[in-house]
CSV table of C-alpha atoms in Angstrom, one decimal:
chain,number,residue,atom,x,y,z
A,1,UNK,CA,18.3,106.9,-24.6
A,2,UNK,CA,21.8,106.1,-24.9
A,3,UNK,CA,23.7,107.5,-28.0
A,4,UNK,CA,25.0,104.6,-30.5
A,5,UNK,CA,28.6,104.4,-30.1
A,6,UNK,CA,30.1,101.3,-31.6
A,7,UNK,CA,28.6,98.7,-34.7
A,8,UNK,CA,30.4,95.5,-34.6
A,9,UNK,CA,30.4,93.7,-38.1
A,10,UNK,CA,30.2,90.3,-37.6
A,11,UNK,CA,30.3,88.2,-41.0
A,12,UNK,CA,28.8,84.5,-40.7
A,13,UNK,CA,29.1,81.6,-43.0
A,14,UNK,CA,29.3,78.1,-41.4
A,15,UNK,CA,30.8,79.2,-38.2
A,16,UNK,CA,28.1,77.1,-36.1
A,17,UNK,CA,30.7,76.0,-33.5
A,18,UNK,CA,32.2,78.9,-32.8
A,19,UNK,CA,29.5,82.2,-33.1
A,20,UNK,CA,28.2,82.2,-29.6
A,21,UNK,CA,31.8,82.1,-28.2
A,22,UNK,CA,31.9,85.3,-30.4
A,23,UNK,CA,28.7,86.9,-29.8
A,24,UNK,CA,29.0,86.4,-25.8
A,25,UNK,CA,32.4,88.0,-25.8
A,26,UNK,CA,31.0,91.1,-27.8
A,27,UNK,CA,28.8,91.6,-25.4
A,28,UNK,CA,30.7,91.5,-22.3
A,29,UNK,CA,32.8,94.4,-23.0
A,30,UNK,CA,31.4,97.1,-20.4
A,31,UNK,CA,29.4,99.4,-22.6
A,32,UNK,CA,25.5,100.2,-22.7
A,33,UNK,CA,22.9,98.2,-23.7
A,34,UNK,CA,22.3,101.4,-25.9
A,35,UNK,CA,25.4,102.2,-27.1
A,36,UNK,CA,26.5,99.6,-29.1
A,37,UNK,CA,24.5,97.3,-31.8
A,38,UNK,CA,25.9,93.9,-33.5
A,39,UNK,CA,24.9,93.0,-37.3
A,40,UNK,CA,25.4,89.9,-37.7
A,41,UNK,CA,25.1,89.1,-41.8
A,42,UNK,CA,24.5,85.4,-42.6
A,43,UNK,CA,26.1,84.9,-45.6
A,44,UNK,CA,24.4,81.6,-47.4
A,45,UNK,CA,25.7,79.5,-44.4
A,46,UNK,CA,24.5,75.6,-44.8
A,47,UNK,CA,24.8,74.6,-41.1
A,48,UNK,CA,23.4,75.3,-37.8
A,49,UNK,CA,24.8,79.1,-37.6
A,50,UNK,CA,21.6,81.0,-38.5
A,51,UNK,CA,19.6,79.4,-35.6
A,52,UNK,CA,22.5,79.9,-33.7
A,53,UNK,CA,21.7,83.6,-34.2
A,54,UNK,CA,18.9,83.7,-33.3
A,55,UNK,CA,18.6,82.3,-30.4
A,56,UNK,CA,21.4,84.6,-29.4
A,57,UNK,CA,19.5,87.9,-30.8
A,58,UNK,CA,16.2,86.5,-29.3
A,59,UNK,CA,17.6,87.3,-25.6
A,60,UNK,CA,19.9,90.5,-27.0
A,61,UNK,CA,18.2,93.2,-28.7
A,62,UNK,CA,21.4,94.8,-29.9
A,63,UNK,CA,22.0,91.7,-31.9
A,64,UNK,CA,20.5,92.1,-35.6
A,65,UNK,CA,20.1,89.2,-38.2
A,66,UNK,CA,20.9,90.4,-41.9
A,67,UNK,CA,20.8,87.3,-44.4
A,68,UNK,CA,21.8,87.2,-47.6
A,69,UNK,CA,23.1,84.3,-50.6
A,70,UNK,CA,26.5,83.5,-50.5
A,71,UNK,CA,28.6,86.3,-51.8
A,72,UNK,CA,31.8,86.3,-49.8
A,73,UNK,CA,32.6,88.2,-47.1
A,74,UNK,CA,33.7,90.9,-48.9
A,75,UNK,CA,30.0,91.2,-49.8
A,76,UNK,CA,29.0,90.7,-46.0
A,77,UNK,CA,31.0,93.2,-44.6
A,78,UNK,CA,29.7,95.9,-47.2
A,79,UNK,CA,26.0,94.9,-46.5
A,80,UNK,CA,26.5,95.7,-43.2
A,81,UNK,CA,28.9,98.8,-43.3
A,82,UNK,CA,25.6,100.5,-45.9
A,83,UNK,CA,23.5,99.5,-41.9
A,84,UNK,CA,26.0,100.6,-39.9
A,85,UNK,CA,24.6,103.5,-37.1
A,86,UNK,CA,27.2,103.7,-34.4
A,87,UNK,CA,30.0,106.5,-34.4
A,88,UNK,CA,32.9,103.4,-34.5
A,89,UNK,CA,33.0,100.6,-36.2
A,90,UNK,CA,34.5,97.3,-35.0
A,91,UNK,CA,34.8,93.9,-37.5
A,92,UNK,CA,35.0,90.8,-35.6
A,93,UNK,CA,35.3,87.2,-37.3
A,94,UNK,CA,32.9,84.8,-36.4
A,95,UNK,CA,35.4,82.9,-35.4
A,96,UNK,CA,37.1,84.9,-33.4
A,97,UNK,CA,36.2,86.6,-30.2
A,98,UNK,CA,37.5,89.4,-28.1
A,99,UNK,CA,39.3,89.6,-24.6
A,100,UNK,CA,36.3,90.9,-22.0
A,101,UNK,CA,35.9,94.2,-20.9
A,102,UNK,CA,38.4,96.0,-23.3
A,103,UNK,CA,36.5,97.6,-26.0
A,104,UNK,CA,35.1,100.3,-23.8
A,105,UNK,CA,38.3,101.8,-22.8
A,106,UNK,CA,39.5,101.8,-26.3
A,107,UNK,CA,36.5,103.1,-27.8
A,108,UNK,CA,35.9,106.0,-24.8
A,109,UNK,CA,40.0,106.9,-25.8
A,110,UNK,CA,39.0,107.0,-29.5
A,111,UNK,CA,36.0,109.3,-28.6
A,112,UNK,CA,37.8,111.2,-26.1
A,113,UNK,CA,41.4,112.0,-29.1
A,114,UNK,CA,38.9,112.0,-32.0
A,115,UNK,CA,40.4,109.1,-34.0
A,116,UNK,CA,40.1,108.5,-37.8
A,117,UNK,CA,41.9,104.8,-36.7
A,118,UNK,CA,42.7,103.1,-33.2
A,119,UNK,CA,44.9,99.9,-33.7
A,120,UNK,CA,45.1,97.5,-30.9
A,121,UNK,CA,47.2,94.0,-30.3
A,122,UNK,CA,46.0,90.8,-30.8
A,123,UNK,CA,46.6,87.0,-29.6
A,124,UNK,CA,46.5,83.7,-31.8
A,125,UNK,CA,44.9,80.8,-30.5
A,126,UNK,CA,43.8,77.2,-31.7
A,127,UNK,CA,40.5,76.7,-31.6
A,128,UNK,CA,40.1,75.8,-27.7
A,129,UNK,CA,41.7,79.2,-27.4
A,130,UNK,CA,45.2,77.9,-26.2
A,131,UNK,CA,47.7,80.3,-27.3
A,132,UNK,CA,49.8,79.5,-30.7
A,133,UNK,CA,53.7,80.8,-30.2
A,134,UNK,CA,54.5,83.3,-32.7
A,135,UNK,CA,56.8,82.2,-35.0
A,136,UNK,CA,58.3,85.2,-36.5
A,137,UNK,CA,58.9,88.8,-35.0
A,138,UNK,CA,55.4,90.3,-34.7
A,139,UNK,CA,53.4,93.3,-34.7
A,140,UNK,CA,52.7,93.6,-31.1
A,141,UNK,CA,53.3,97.4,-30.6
A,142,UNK,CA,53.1,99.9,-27.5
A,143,UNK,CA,50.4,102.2,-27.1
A,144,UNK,CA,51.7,105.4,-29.0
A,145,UNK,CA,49.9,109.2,-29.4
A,146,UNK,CA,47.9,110.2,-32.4
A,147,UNK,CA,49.7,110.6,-35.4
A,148,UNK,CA,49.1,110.7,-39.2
A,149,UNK,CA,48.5,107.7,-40.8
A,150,UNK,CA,51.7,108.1,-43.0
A,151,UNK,CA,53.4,108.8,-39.9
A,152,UNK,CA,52.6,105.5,-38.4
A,153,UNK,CA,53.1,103.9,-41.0
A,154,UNK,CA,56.7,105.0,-41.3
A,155,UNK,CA,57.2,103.6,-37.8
A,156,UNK,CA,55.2,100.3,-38.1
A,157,UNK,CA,54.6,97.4,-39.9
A,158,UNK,CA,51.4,97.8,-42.5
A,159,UNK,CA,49.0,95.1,-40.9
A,160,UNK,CA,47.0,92.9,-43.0
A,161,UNK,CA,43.8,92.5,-40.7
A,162,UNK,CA,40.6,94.6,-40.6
A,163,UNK,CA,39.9,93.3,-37.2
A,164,UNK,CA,42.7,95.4,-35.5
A,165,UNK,CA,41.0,98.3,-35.9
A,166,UNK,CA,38.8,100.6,-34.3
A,167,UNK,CA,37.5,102.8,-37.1
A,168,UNK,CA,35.5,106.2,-36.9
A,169,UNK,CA,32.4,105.4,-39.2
A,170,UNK,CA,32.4,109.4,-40.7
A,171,UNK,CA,36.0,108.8,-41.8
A,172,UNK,CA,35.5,105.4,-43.6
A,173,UNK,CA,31.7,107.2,-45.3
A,174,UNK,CA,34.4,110.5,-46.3
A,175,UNK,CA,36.9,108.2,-48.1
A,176,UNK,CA,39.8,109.8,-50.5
A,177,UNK,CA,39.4,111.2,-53.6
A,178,UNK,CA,43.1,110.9,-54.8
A,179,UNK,CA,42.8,107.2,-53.6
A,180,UNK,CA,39.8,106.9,-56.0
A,181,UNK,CA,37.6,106.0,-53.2
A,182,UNK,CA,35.8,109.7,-53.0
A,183,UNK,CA,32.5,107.5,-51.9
A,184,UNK,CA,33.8,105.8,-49.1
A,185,UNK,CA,35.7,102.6,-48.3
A,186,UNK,CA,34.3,99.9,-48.9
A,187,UNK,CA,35.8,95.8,-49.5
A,188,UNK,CA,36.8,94.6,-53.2
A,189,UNK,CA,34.2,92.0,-53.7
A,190,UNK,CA,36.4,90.4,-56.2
A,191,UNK,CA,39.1,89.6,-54.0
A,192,UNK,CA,38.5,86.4,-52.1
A,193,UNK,CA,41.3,86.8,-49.9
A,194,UNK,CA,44.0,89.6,-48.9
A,195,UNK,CA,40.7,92.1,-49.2
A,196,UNK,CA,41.4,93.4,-45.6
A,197,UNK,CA,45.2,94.5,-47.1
A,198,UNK,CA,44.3,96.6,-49.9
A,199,UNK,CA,41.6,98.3,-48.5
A,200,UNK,CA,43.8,99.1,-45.0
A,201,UNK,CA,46.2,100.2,-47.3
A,202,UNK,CA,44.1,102.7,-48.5
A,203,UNK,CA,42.4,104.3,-45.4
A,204,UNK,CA,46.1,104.5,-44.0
A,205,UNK,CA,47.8,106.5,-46.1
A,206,UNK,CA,44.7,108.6,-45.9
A,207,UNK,CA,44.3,109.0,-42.3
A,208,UNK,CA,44.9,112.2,-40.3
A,209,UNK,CA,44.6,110.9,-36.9
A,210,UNK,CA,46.0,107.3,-36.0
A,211,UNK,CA,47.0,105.8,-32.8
A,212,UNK,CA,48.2,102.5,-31.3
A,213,UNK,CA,47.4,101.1,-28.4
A,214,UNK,CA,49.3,98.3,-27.0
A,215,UNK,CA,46.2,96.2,-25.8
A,216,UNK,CA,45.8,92.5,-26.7
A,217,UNK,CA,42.2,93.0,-27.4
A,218,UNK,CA,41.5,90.8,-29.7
A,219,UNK,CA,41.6,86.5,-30.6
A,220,UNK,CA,42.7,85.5,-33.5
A,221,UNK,CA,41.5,81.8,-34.1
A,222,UNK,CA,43.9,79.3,-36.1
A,223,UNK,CA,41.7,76.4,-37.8
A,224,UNK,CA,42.8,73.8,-39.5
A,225,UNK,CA,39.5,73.4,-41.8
A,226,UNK,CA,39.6,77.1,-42.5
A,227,UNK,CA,39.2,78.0,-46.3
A,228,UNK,CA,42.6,79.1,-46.2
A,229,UNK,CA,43.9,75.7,-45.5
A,230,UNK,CA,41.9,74.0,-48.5
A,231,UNK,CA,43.5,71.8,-51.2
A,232,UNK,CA,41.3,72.2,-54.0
A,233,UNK,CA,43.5,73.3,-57.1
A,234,UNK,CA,41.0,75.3,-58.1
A,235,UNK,CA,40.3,77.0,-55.3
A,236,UNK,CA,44.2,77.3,-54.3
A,237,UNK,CA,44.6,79.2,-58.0
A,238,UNK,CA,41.5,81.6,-57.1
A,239,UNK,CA,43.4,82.6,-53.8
A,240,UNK,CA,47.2,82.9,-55.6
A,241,UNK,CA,44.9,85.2,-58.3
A,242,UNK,CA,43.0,87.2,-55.7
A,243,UNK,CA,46.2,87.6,-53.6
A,244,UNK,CA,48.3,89.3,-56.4
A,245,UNK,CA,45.1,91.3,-57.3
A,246,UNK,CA,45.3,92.9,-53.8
A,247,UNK,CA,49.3,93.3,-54.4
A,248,UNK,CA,48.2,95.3,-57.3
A,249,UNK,CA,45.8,97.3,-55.5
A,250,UNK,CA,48.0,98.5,-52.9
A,251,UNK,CA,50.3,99.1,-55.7
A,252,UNK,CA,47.9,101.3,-56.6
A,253,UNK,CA,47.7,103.5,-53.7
A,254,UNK,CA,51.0,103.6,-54.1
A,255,UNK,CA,51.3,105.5,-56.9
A,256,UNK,CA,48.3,107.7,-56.1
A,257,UNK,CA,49.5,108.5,-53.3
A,258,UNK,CA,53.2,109.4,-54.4
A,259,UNK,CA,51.9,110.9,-57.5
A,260,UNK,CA,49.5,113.5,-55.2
A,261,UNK,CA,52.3,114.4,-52.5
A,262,UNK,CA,55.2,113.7,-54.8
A,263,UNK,CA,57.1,111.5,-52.4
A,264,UNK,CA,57.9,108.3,-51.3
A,265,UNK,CA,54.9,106.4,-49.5
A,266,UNK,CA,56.0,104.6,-46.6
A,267,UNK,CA,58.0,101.4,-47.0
A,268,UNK,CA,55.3,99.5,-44.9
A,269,UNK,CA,52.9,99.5,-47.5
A,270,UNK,CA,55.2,98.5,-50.2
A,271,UNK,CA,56.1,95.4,-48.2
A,272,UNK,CA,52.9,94.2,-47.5
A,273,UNK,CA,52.6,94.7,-51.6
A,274,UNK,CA,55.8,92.5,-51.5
A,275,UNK,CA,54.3,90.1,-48.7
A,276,UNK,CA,51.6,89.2,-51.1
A,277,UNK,CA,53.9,88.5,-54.0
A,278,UNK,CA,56.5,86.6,-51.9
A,279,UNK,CA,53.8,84.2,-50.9
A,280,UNK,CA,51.5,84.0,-53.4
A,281,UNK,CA,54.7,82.7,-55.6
A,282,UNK,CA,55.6,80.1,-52.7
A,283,UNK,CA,52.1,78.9,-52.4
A,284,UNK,CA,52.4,78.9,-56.2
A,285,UNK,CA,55.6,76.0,-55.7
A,286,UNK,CA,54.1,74.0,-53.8
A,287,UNK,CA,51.0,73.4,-55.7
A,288,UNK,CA,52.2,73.7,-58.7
A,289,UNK,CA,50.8,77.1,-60.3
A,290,UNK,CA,54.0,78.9,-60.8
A,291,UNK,CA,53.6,79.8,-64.5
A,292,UNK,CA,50.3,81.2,-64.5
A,293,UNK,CA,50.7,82.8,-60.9
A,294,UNK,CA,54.0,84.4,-62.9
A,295,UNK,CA,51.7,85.6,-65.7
A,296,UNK,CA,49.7,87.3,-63.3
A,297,UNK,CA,51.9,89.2,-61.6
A,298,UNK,CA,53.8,90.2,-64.9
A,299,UNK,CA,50.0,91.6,-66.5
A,300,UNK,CA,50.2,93.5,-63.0
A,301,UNK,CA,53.6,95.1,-63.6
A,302,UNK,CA,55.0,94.2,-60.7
A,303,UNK,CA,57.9,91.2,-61.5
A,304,UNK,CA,60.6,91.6,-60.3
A,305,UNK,CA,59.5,92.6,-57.5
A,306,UNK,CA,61.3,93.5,-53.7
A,307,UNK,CA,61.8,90.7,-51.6
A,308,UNK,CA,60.3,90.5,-47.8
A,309,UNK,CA,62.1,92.5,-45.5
A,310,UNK,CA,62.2,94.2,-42.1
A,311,UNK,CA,59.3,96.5,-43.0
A,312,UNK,CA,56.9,94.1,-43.2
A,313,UNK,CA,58.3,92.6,-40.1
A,314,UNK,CA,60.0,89.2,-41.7
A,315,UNK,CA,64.1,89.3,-40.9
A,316,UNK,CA,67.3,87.1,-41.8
A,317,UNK,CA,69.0,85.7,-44.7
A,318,UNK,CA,66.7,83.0,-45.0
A,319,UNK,CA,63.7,85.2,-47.2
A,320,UNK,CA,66.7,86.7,-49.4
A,321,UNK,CA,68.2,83.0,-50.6
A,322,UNK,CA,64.2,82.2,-51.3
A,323,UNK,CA,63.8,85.3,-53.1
A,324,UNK,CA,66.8,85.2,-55.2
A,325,UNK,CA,65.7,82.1,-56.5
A,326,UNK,CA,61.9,83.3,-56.8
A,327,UNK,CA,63.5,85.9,-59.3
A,328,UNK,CA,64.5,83.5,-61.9
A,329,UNK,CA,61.0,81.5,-63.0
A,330,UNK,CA,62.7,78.9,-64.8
A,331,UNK,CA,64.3,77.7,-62.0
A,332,UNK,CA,62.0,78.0,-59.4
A,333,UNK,CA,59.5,76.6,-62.0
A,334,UNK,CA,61.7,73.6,-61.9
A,335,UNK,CA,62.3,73.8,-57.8
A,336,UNK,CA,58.1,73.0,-58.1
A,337,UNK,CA,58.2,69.9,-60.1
A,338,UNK,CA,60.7,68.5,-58.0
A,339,UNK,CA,58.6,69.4,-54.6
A,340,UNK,CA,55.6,68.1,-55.8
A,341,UNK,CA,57.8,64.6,-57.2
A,342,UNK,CA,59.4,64.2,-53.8
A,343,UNK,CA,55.7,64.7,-51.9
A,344,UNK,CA,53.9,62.0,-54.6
């Protein structure tokens, strides 16, 4: 019998059209029918994806069905990482999917170098999978050797998405006891979004052996009718909230960590912290939130904060003008009632 070398977490909530796109490319990626297993954990979802499941794992015996109500995927992808058996672990979105026959070769190098945490590139795509032009100077990096995490993360931008990673399953169980995570990693069920940030964050500055390697393995789809794209109020202020919660969080490990070595953590890690905040209080413009989103960040210690910068990857004087007006609430406070007067 083969040994169990990889557990892709794939999280499932109303992803009907998309889930056997993802499911047939995790399966085409050249390892063993014993060597890798997929849990799949319906989350509540309302729609067709359940059966859509099934009929995959009905044909695919590596493909397991965990349901459970509604909780988030925060929940989801805990549920699954308490099941996990494989020596890796891999998330993948539902709707996502991977580029085929690439995961072997990264996991076989992660075996072979005994990696804590493999990072590999990525491609957007709409959701027919044409490719989406980056807009922005990005994080597609070269393969490099292993290193510490802190070491990489002097050198690279601190990226926001748990999906780039290969990560070795008896690392992420050993966790960090200065990070206050001396039981393992797991997700922040009360963050709704930004949860794959603070908890990378973490793991990161903790990890002794990290490589990159400069494969686009992975497709990230943009949809329109994604959660993140919403225009429910109420759910627009539970995001801002949940997104300077995870700024505060990283904050966090920030201190911990400096506190512990008694130095500076890398500047990556601060400017994802920043990221957060810088957007969080632009989202909080347009959609008129800027006071309480302001509160929250003050309760959180963290105003004034940085603004965006080369180490989070975001360059030119364009983020600088924004944040110098950011920094003084009453006018950007005002700059919101006049945005949302002009788009009545």
């Amino acid at each position: 019998m083969s040994e169990l070398l990889l557990t892709y977490i794939v999280p499932v909530y109303n992803t009907e059209r998309y889930l056997s796109r993802c499911l047939s490319s995790i399966i085409s990626q050249g390892l063993g029918d014993g060597e890798y297993e997929v849990l799949v954990v319906d989350d509540g979802s309302t729609d067709g994806s359940v059966a859509a499941a099934e009929a995959f794992a009905s044909t695919h015996a590596q493909v397991h069905i965990i349901r459970q109500q509604n909780q988030g995927v925060s929940a989801a992808r805990n549920r699954a990482l308490d099941m996990a058996r494989g020596h890796y672990i891999q998330f993948v979105d539902s709707d996502d999917y991977l580029e085929a026959g690439v995961m072997a070769p990264l996991l076989y190098r992660a075996l072979d170098e005994r990696i804590d945490v493999l990072l590999f590139n990525y491609k957007s795509v709409d959701v027919e999978g044409t490719p989406i032009p980056s807009s922005k100077r990005n994080d597609q990096y070269p393969s490099t050797a292993v290193m510490s995490g802190v070491d990489y993360l002097s050198g690279h931008s601190m990226t926001p998405y748990i999906w780039r990673f290969l990560i070795s399953r008896s690392f992420f169980e050993k966790g960090c006891a200065y990070l206050g995570d001396e039981k393992g990693w797991r997700f922040d069920t009360s963050l709704i979004v930004c949860e794959d940030g603070s908890l990378i964050a973490r793991f990161l500055l903790a990890a002794e052996r990290v490589a990159h390697d400069g494969t686009a393995a992975y497709y990230y789809v943009n949809r329109s009718d994604s959660a993140m794209h919403s225009s429910d109020i109420n759910h627009i202020r539970r995001r801002l909230f949940s997104q300077v919660n995870a700024a505060a969080a990283i904050n966090d490990a920030i201190q911990r960590h400096e506190l512990h070595y008694g130095k500076s953590a890398p500047g990556s890690v601060a400017g994802l912290r920043n990221v957060y905040l810088f957007f969080a209080m632009t989202k909080a413009l347009t959609s008129g939130c800027v006071d309480e989103v302001l509160q929250r960040i003050r309760q959180a210690g963290l105003f004034p904060f940085p603004c965006v910068g080369p180490e989070a990857n975001y360059y030119g004087k364009k983020w600088k003008v924004i944040h110098t007006l950011m920094m003084r609430p009453r006018l950007w406070a005002f700059l919101s009632k006049v945005y949302r007067l002009i788009k009545k």
